[in-house]
Every structure is written in structure tokens, then in C-alpha cells.
XYZ file of C-alpha atoms in Angstrom:
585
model
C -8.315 -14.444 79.594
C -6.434 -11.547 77.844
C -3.744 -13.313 77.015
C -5.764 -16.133 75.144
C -8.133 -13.533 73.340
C -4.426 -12.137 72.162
C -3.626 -15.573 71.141
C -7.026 -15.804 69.084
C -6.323 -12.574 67.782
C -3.200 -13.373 66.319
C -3.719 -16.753 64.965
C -6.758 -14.893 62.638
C -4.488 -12.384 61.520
C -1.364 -14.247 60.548
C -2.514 -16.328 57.950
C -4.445 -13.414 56.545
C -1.337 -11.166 56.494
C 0.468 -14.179 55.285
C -2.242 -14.370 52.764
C -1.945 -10.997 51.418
C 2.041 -11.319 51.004
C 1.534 -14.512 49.310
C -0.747 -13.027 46.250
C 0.880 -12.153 43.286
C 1.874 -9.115 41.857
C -0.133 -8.939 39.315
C -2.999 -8.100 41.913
C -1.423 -4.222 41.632
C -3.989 -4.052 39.246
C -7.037 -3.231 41.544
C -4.550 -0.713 43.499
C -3.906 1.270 40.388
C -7.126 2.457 39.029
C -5.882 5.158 36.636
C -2.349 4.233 35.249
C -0.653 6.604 32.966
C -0.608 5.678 29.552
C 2.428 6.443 27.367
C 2.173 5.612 23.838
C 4.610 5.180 21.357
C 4.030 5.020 17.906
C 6.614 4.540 14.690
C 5.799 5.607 10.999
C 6.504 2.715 8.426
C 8.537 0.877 10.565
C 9.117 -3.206 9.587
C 8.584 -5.730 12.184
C 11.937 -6.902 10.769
C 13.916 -3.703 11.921
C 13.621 -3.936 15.313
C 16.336 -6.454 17.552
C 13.488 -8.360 19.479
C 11.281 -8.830 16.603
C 15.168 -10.992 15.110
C 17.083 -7.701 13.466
C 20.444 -8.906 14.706
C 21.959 -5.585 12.971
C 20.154 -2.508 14.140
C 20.573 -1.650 17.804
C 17.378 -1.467 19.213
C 18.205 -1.897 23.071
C 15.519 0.728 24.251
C 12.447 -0.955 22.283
C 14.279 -4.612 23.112
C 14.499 -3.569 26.905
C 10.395 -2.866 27.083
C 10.118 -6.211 25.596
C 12.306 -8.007 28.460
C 10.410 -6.291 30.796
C 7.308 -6.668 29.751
C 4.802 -8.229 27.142
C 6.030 -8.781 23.450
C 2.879 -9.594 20.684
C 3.772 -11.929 17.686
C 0.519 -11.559 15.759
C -0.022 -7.511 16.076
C -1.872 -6.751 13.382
C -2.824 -2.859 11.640
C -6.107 -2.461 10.682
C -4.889 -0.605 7.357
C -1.421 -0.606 5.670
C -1.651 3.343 5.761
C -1.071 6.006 7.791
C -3.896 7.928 7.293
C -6.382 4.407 8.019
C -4.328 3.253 10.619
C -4.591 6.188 12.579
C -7.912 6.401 12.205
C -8.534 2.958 13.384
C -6.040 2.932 16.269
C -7.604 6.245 17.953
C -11.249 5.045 17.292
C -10.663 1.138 17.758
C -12.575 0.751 14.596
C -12.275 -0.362 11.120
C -11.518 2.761 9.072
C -14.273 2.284 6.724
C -16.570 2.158 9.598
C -15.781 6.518 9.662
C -14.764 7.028 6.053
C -11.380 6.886 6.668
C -10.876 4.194 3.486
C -10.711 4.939 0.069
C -12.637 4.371 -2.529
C -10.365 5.432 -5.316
C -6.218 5.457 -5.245
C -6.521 8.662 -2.943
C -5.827 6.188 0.222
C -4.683 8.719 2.738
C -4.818 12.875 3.444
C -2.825 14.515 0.686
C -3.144 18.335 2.157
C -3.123 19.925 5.517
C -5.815 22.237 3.181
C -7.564 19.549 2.334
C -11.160 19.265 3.888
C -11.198 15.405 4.631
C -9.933 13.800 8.104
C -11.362 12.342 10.846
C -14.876 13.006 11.843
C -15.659 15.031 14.538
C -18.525 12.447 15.568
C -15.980 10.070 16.461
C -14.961 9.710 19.764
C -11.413 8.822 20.124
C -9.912 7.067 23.334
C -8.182 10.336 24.449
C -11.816 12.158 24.306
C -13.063 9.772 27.315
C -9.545 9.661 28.873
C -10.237 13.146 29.021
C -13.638 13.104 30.441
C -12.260 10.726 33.044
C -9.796 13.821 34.110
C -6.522 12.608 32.497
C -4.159 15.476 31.389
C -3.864 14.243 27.698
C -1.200 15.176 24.973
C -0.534 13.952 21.451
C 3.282 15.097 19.964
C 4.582 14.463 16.530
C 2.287 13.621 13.531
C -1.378 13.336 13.182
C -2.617 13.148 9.706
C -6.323 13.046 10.730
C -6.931 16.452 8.679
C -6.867 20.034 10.288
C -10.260 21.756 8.697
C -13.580 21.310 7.285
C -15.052 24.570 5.754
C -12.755 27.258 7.397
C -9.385 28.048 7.934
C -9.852 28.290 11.852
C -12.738 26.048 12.432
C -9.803 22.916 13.374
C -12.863 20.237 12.991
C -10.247 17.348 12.467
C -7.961 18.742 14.969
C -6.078 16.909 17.214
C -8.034 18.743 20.150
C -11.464 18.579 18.866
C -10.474 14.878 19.157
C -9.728 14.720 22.849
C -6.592 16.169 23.659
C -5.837 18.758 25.903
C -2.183 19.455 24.049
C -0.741 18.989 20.625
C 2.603 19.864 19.015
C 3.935 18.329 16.092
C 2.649 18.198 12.075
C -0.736 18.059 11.832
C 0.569 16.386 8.073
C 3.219 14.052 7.299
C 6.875 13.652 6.398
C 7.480 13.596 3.223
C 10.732 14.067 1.045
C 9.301 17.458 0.082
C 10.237 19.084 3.402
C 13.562 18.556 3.156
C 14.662 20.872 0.598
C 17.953 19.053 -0.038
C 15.971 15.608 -1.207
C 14.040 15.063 -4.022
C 10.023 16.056 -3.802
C 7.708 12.963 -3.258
C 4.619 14.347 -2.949
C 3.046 11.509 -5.206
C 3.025 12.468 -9.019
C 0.830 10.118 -10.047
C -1.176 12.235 -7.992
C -0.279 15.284 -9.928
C -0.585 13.506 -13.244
C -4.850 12.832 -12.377
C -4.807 16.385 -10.837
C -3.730 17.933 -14.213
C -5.878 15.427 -16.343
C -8.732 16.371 -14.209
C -7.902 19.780 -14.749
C -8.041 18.750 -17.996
C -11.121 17.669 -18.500
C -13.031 19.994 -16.150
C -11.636 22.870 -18.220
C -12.853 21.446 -21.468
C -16.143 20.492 -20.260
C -16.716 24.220 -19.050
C -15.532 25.662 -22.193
C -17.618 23.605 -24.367
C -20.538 24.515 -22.017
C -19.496 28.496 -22.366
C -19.393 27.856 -25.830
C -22.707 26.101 -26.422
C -24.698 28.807 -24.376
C -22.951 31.772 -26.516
C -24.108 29.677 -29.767
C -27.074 28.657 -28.691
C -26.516 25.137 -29.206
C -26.875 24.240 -25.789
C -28.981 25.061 -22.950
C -26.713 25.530 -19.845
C -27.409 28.398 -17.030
C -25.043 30.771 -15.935
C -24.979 29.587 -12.815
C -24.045 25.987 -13.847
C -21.181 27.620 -15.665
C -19.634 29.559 -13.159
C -19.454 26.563 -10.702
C -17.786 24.547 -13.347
C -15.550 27.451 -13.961
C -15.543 27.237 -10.022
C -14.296 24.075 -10.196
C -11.980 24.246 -12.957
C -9.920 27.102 -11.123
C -10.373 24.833 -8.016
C -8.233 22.017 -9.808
C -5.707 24.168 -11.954
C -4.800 25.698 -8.091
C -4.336 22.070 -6.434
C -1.963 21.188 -9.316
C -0.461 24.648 -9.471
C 0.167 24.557 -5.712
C 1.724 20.701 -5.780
C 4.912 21.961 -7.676
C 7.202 24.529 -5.030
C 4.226 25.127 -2.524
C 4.261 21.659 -1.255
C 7.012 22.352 1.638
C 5.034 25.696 2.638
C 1.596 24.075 2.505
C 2.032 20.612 4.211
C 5.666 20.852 5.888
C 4.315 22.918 9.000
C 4.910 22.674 12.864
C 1.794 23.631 15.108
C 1.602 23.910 18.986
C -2.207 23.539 19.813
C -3.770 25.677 17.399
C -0.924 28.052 16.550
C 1.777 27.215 13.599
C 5.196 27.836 14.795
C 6.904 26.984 11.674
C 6.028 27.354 8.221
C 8.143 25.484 6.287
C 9.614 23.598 9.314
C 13.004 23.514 10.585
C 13.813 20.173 9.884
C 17.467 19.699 11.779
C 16.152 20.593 14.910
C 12.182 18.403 14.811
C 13.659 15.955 16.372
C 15.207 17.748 19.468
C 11.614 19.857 19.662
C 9.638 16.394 19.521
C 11.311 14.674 22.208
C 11.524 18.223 24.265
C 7.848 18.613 24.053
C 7.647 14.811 25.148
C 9.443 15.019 28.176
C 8.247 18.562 29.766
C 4.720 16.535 29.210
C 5.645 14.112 31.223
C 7.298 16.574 33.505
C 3.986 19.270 33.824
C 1.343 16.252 34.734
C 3.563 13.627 37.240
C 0.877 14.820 39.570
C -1.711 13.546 37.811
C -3.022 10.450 35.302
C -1.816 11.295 32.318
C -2.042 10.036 28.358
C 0.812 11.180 25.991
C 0.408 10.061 22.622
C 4.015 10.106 20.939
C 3.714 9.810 17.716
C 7.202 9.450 16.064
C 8.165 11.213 12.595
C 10.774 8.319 12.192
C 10.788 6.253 10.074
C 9.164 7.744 7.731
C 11.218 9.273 4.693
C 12.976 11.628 4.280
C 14.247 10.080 7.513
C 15.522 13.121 9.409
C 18.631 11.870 11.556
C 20.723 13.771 13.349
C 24.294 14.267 12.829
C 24.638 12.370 15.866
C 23.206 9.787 14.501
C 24.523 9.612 10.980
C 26.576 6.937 9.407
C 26.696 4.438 13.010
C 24.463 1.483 11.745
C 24.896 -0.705 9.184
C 21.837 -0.193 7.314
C 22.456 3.075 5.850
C 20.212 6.030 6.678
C 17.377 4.283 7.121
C 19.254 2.294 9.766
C 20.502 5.452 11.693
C 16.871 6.824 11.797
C 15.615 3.769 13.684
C 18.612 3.798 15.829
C 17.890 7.308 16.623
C 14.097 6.548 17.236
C 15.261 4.057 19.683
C 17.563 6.219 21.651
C 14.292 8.685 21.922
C 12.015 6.049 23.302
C 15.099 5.552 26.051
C 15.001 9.040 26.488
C 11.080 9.151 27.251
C 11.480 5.677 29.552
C 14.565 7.772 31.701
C 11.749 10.278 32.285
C 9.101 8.343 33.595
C 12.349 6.236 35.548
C 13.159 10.201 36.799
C 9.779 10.994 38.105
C 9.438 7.596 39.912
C 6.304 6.813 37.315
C 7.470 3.581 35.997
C 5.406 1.500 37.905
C 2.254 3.738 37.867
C 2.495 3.697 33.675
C 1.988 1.573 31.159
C 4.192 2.060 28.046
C 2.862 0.744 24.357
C 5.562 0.281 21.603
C 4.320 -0.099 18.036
C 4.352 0.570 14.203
C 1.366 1.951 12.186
C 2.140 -0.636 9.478
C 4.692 -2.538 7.732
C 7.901 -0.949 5.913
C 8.129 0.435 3.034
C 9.421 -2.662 0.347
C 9.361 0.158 -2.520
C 10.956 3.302 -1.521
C 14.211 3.355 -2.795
C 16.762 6.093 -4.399
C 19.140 4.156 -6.642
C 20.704 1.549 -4.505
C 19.802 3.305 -1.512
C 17.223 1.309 0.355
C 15.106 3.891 2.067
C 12.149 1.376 3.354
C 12.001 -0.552 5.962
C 12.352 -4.611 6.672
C 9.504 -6.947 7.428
C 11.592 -10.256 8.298
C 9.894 -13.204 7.084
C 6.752 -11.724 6.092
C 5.550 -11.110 3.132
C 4.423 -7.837 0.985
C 4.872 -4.368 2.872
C 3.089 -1.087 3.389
C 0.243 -0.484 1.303
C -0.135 -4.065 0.682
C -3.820 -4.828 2.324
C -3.912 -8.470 2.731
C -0.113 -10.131 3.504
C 1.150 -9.736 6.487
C 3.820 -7.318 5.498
C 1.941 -4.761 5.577
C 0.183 -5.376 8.546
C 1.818 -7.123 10.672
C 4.115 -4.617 13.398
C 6.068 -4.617 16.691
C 3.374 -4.779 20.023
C 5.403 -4.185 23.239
C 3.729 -3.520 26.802
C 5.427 -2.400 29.767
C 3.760 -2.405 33.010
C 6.260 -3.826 35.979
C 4.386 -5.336 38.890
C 1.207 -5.481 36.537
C 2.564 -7.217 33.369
C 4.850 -10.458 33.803
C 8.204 -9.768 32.173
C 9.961 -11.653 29.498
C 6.583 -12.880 27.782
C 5.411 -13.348 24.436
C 1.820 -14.185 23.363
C 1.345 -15.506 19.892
C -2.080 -14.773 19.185
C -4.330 -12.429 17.242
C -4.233 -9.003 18.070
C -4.925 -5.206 17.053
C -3.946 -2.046 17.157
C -7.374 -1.454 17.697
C -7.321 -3.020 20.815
C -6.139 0.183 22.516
C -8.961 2.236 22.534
C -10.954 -0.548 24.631
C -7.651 -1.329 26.937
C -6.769 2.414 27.512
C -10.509 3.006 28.183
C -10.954 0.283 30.854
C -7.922 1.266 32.351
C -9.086 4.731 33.017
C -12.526 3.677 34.218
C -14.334 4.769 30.970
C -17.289 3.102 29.379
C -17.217 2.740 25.396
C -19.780 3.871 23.372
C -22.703 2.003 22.727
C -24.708 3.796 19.996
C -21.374 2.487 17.412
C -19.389 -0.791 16.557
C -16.000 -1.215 18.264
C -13.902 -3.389 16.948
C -11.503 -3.642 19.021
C -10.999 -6.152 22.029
C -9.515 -5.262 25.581
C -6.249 -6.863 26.016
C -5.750 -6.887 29.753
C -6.481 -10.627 30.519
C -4.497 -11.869 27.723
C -1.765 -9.329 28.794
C -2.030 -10.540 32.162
C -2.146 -14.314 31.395
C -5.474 -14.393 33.276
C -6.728 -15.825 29.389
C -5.266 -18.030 27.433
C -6.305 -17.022 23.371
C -7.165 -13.306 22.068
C -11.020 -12.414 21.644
C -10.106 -12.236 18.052
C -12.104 -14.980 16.342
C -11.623 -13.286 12.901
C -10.381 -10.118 11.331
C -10.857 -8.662 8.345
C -7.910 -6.955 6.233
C -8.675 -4.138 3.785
C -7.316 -2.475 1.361
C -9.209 0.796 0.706
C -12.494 -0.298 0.950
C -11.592 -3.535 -0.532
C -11.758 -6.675 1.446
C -8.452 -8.437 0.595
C -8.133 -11.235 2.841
C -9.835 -12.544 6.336
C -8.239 -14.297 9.527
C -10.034 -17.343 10.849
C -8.068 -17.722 14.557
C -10.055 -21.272 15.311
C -9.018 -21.647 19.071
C -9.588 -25.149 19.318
C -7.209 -26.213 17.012
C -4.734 -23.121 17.206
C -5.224 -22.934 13.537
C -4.751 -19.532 11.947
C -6.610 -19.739 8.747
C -6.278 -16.738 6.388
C -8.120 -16.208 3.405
C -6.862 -14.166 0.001
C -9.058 -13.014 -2.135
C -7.142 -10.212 -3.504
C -3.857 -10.038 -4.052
C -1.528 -7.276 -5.774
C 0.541 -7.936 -8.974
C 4.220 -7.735 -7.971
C 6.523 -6.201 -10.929
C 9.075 -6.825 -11.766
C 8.017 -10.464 -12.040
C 8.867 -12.475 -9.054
C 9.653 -9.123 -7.128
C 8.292 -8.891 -3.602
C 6.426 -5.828 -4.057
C 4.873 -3.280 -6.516
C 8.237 -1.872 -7.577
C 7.106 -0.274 -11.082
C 4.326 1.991 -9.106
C 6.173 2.826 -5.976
C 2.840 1.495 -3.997
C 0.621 -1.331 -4.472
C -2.917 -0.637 -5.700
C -5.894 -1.544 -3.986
C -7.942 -2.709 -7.430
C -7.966 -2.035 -11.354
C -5.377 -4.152 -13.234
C -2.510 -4.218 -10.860
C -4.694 -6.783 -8.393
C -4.917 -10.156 -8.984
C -8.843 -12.034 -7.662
C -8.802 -15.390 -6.480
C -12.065 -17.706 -6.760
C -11.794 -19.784 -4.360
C -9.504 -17.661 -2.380
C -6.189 -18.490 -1.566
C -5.655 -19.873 1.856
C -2.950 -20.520 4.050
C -2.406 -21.759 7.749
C -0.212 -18.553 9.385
C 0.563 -21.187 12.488
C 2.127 -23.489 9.934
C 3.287 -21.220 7.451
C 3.972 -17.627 8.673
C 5.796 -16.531 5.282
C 2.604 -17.610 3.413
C 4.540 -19.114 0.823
C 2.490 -22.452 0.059
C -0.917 -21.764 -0.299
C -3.203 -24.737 0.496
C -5.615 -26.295 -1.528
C -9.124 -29.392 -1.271
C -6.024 -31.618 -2.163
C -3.579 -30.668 -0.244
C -5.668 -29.309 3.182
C -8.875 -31.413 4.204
C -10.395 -29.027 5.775
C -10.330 -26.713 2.679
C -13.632 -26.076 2.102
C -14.744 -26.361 5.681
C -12.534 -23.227 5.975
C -13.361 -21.422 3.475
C -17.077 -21.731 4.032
C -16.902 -20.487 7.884
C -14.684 -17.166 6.764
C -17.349 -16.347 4.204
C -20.212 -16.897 6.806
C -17.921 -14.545 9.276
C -17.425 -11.913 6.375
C -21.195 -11.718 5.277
C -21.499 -11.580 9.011
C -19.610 -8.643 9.269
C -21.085 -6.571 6.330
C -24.021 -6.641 7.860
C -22.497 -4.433 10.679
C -21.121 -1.752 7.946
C -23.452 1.507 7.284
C -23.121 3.758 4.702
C -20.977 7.038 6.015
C -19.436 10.463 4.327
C -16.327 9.368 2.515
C -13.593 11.701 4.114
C -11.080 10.486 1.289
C -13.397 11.651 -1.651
C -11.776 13.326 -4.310
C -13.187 16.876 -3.426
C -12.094 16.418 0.217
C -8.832 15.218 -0.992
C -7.877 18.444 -3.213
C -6.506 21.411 -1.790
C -8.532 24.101 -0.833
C -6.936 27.737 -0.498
C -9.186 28.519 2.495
C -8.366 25.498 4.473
C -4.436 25.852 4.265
C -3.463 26.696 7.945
C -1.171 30.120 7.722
C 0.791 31.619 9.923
C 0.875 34.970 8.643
C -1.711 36.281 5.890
C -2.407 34.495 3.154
C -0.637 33.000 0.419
C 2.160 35.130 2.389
C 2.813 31.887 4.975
C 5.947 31.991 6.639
C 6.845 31.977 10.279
C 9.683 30.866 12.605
C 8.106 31.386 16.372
C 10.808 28.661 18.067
C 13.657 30.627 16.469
C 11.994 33.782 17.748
C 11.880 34.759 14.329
């Protein structure tokens, strides 16, 4: 009787072990409730620069080896073609309007680490409820979400007032400035308003002065000393632009401390990846986020010696074949702590290249393949459209490519699923879990339509219409290329948002990205059937949307873009800034 009760025994069992052996791998999933999250970030990098994206000429093998093993995205679009937006949209998987992190005027990203604009503390970023959920979370390299709001030391717009445990890196960006041997950039069409507003400001308050001593006009004092406020205010900004710039924004801080002020720029890149690694190293033991936020490839592209002169593509080249040699380094330390398959790794750009930035014949931007337009460029896909890699062996099936709408702010509601996290509900997000497309357990993206700004300006709109795999996109906006028949905005340096150098389109113009990916041939009611079809559903989608926009601060304003002497992080007393703490200086 035992034996057959043995024999019943086992013939339940077997096919359930068999069962269990026989399900995929992807069913890891369940097992791993709180993966760590590694996420790597470029600045200005093209979707053209990088070897699985088609760059047959700069070696990419780290960036092309996360690819092979894991999940490449075709259609990974930025929600802004700026840093400052970008950002802002990819850590709060929401359109940057929706926080006032979109310009109204040509101010279109953080000018000053003393300025009092940046991200609002309100917002709750993806590391904030990665944190809540107990994951040891670190951001290294840049931020440019803003450091202050009304006081040196109150760090409102800090990187851990925004969820993370750890920060080191500039709370700015690089800019050609903080390399003292290259020539400044800090934008002087910038300086130009600066001094005009000066200008002005002056000349209204000494009119006013004037009036009240004659009697001609009725003005209080009071009204005159803030305009006098104000005047002073302005004449400092533009004072401070010329010489102070690499003191003032070219800083290094660890948490809330600066370490360097100006910052050593030949040895960033060795303290970046340093900082990345004993990250990894300090929480193995426990879910962790690390947010690595490269400084390459933005100019003034610092490269290492190492590094100099072995690509093809000049020094912008040898930057991104540096960059890539970091990721490796970061993916050998998760490899050396036996976390690759516990982590997921993200690979991306913040927004297209940079067509413009040149010195001379020196191309100093990056590439954007077939695409058209480039950074700063709100509506063609230049400018938004960047490298999406996912890595997650056992999890993610290797080797595949999805062609189909995506975001960058598709993170926040991917990282926060993965840690068990619920998203707000009193806000909009606007982003779309990618896990079952990643997986292949879907077959299209949850994006029916996005929406592509420029500013606060609504450039163009992207109809995916699933049943026909039709990617509609709608211009309504477009910039004025100089010169004439240029690809890009080469007389400004950057393509405006509005004023003269846009060009409106009634009806817009519209192209099929599916059929025509370079958006070369725009289609018209004789050329497309379904023309006005189209173009009816994307403006029912975009009135649609409106409706879901309230009003909000504007953190890009003009008086939160200026400089403000009382905001400027110091290390040391003020104006007297100076500091060397990793040369134990």
C-alpha cells in the first residue's frame, strides 16, 4: 500500500516539477521584487553617435554590449530638447510645463547655480518613493534642477530634497567656461538682454529719481529704492557673467558641501566614476538606485589624455569613447559584486546632439543619423529622439528591439513599480510603465499620442494609431534653418522656440515616421487620403490634453533666472569662494 501511495506521490509531483523547469525565464520577475536600478544618462549625445544606434566609426562596445544583451528602443523619445526640461521630465515622468520647468521666454534652461529657479520641491521625483520604499539612493554627476530658493543654505532644489540619500557631482552644467583653456560660452546673447535690461531698468529709475526731486512726478521712496533694488540686481548678474562665471557655476559638491570651487577639471572624470563605483560598492547589501548622470558629452568635452586623439571623430569622438569605457567600468562592478542579474541597467541621452556647436572646422556637437534637426529643436526628431537600452538578464530577452513609441518619462512609472511604489494620484503622470512591452508580454507602447514642446510652445504631436502601425506626426511649428538649406539654426548657435526665427504651419505639416523616419516629404489631402482624418484626431487629442494643464509658478522666469548674490553656493565666505577639499587643499 506504501509503495503505491509513493507511486501516487510521485506521478503528482513530476509533472509539477517538470512544470516549473519548463516556464520561462522571464518568470524571475515575481522572484525579484526590488531590483537595483542603475541609470545611465548622457548630456547631448546623438542617437547617431553610438555603434548600435548605426555609428560604424565610434567604438561604442560597452553601450552596444547592453543592447545585445538586452532591450534596444527605436522610437525613445525626450520630452524636451534641453537639459534643464528633460531632467525635469525624466525624474518627475511629467511634461515639464506641467512643474514650470518650460520657458516662456528664450531663458529655456537654469543659467546660475545662484539662480532661484529649479525644480519644485512639491514634486515628487521617482528616487523620493524609491526612497520611501527603503532603497539606498544616489545621484553622481550633473543635476541642473537649481540648488536654492531664498537662501544660500536652504538647498530647496537640491538633489536631496528631491529623494536622494547621496549626491556628488555639479549641481550646474558643463560649459566651455570651466575650462579655462577654451573659450567662455556662457550664452552672450544672454549677456547682451542682461545689459539691455540693465539698461533700461537704470533709466527708468533715474527718470523716476528725477521726477520726484522736480516734482514732476509722483513716485514714493519706497518704489524708488526697489527699482534702484533692481537695477543693482541686474548690473551684478551682468557684472558677474564676465570672469565670475567659472567660480559661480563651475563647482563640485558632495551632498551639501562644495569640494571644489572652480573645479578641477582633469581629474572630474576619475572622481565621477570613483564616486560611482564605491556606490555600488557601500549598498550590494541592499536595493539600491544610482542615478549616473554623465558630464560627457557635453562641451567643453573633458577627455582624458588617455583618451585623446584615438577616434576618428575628433574630440568630440574621444569623449564618447571615453563615456563608453565608463559605462564598462560601472557594468564590471555590478559583474564584481555578482549584481548583474538582480539590476536593471538604463542607457540613454537627455536629447539629441548638438547640430550647431562648432569652433572653426571643429565639429564639437554630436550626430543624429538620419534624423532630422538637433538639440533645442522642439518638434523633429533630432532633437528628441535618443539611445533607450535595458539590461536585465533572465528578466529582459536579449538581442531585442521594439520599434514603438516611448519616453523618457516612462521611468518614473517603471522604476516605481519595480520597487513596489504607488504613483501619486493628486497629479498627472505622463509617463507609461514599460515592463510588458519590455518583456514582450504586449505588443504596442501605451503611447497613443505625445506631445513635443518647445518652451511652452506646442511644436508638433505624435498620433501612434496601433491598428494601422501608422506613426502620424503633426508640425505646427517649425524653426527657420540659416544658412538657407542648412540643417539647423547655425546663425544663432540654438534654435528659437518663437518670434521670427519659427516658421507656423496652417494646416500643419504632417508626415508618416513609419514610412518616412527622416521626415523629408511631408504629406498632403493630395498626396495622403487620410489627411484630414489625421489631422482632425491630433487636434481632438491636443485640445484633449490642454485641458489636463493648470496654471503653475514659472521656475524659468526672468527673476528666477538672474543671479542672485545670496543664492551662489560658497565654499568659503563670500564673494571670497574658493576651495579644493579633494586635493586636501
Amino acid at each position: 500500500a506504501s509503495f503505491i501511495l509513493l507511486c501516487f506521490r510521485t506521478s503528482l509531483v513530476t509533472p509539477l516539477i517538470f512544470g516549473l523547469l519548463l516556464q520561462p525565464p522571464l518568470t524571475q520577475l515575481s522572484i525579484i521584487t526590488q531590483p537595483n536600478i542603475v541609470l545611465l544618462m548622457a548630456d547631448d549625445l546623438g542617437i547617431g553617435d553610438v555603434g548600435c544606434y548605426g555609428n560604424d566609426t565610434i567604438r561604442t562596445p560597452n553601450i552596444d554590449r547592453l543592447a545585445k544583451e538586452g532591450v534596444k528602443l527605436t522610437q525613445h523619445i525626450a520630452a524636451a530638447p534641453l537639459c534643464t526640461p528633460s531632467r525635469a521630465a525624466f525624474l518627475t515622468g511629467r511634461y515639464p510645463l506641467r512643474s514650470g520647468m518650460d520657458a516662456i521666454n528664450n531663458y529655456r534652461v537654469i543659467f546660475w547655480n545662484g539662480g532661484s529657479g529649479g525644480l519644485p520641491p512639491n514634486e515628487t521625483t521617482f528616487a523620493k518613493i524609491l526612497q520611501q520604499q527603503g532603497y539606498s539612493t544616489g545621484l553622481i554627476g550633473k543635476w541642473h534642477q537649481g540648488v536654492n530658493c531664498e537662501s544660500r543654505n536652504d538647498h530647496c532644489h537640491h538633489p536631496l530634497n528631491h529623494g536622494f540619500d547621496y549626491f556628488y557631482g555639479m549641481p550646474f552644467t558643463l560649459i566651455s567656461d570651466c575650462q579655462p583653456t577654451e573659450t567662455p560660452e556662457m550664452d552672450r546673447a544672454f549677456r547682451r538682454k542682461l545689459w539691455l535690461s540693465t539698461q533700461m531698468i537704470g533709466l527708468v529709475t533715474l527718470t523716476a529719481a528725477l521726477g520726484r526731486l522736480t516734482g514732476l512726478i509722483s513716485v514714493r521712496w519706497k518704489m524708488l529704492t526697489c527699482l534702484a533694488g533692481f537695477s543693482l540686481l541686474f548690473f551684478v548678474s551682468w557684472f558677474s557673467s564676465y570672469g565670475f562665471v567659472r567660480y559661480w557655476n563651475c563647482i563640485m559638491m558632495r551632498n551639501h558641501e562644495v569640494t571644489e570651487q572652480p573645479m578641477v577639471t582633469d581629474r572630474t572624470t576619475s572622481l565621477i566614476l570613483r564616486e560611482s563605483i564605491s556606490f555600488i560598492e557601500r549598498n550590494k547589501h541592499k536595493p539600491f538606485l544610482l542615478f549616473l548622470s554623465f558630464l560627457h558629452s557635453h562641451t567643453p568635452l573633458l577627455t582624458t589624455e588617455k583618451f585623446l586623439g584615438r577616434s576618428k571623430h575628433g574630440l568630440y569622438g574621444d569623449n564618447v569613447e571615453e563615456m563608453d569605457w565608463m559605462v564598462g567600468q560601472v557594468l564590471d562592478a555590478i559583474d564584481k559584486e555578482g549584481l548583474k542579474n538582480t539590476t536593471l541597467v538604463y542607457f540613454a541621452s537627455d536629447h539629441g546632439g548638438w547640430l550647431e556647436r562648432q569652433e572653426g572646422k571643429r565639429q564639437l556637437g554630436g550626430w543624429n543619423g538620419i534624423y532630422r534637426g538637433g538639440k533645442a529643436m522642439g518638434g523633429w526628431e533630432g532633437g528628441i529622439r535618443v539611445p533607450g537600452i535595458f539590461r536585465w538578464p533572465g528578466v529582459l530577452p536579449a538581442g531585442t528591439a521594439i520599434d514603438e513609441p516611448t519616453s523618457l518619462m516612462d521611468i518614473y512609472p517603471t522604476a516605481v513599480h519595480l520597487a513596489g511604489g504607488a504613483l501619486p494620484q493628486d497629479r498627472v503622470i505622463d509617463g507609461r510603465d514599460l515592463m510588458p512591452l519590455l518583456r514582450g508580454t504586449v505588443e504596442h507602447s501605451e503611447h497613443e499620442f505625445l506631445f513635443h514642446y518647445c518652451g511652452i510652445h506646442l511644436h508638433a504631436v505624435r498620433w501612434h494609431q496601433k491598428d494601422s502601425g501608422a506613426i502620424w506626426k503633426a508640425h505646427y511649428v517649425t524653426p527657420v534653418f540659416r544658412p538657407l538649406g542648412a540643417g539647423g539654426c547655425y546663425d544663432r548657435g540654438f534654435c528659437p522656440c518663437f518670434g521670427e526665427g519659427v516658421t507656423h504651419h496652417d494646416p500643419p505639416l504632417l508626415f508618416d515616421l513609419s514610412r518616412d523616419p527622416s521626415e523629408a516629404k511631408p504629406l498632403s489631402a493630395d498626396t495622403e487620403p487620410l489627411f484630414h482624418t489625421v489631422i482632425r484626431e491630433i487636434r481632438r487629442a491636443t485640445e484633449e490634453h490642454r485641458r489636463t494643464l493648470t496654471p503653475v509658478p514659472e521656475q524659468l522666469s526672468v527673476y528666477n533666472v538672474v543671479w542672485k548674490p545670496w543664492l551662489q553656493p560658497c565654499c568659503g565666505t563670500f564673494p571670497f569662494c574658493w576651495c579644493d577639499k579633494e586635493g586636501n587643499n
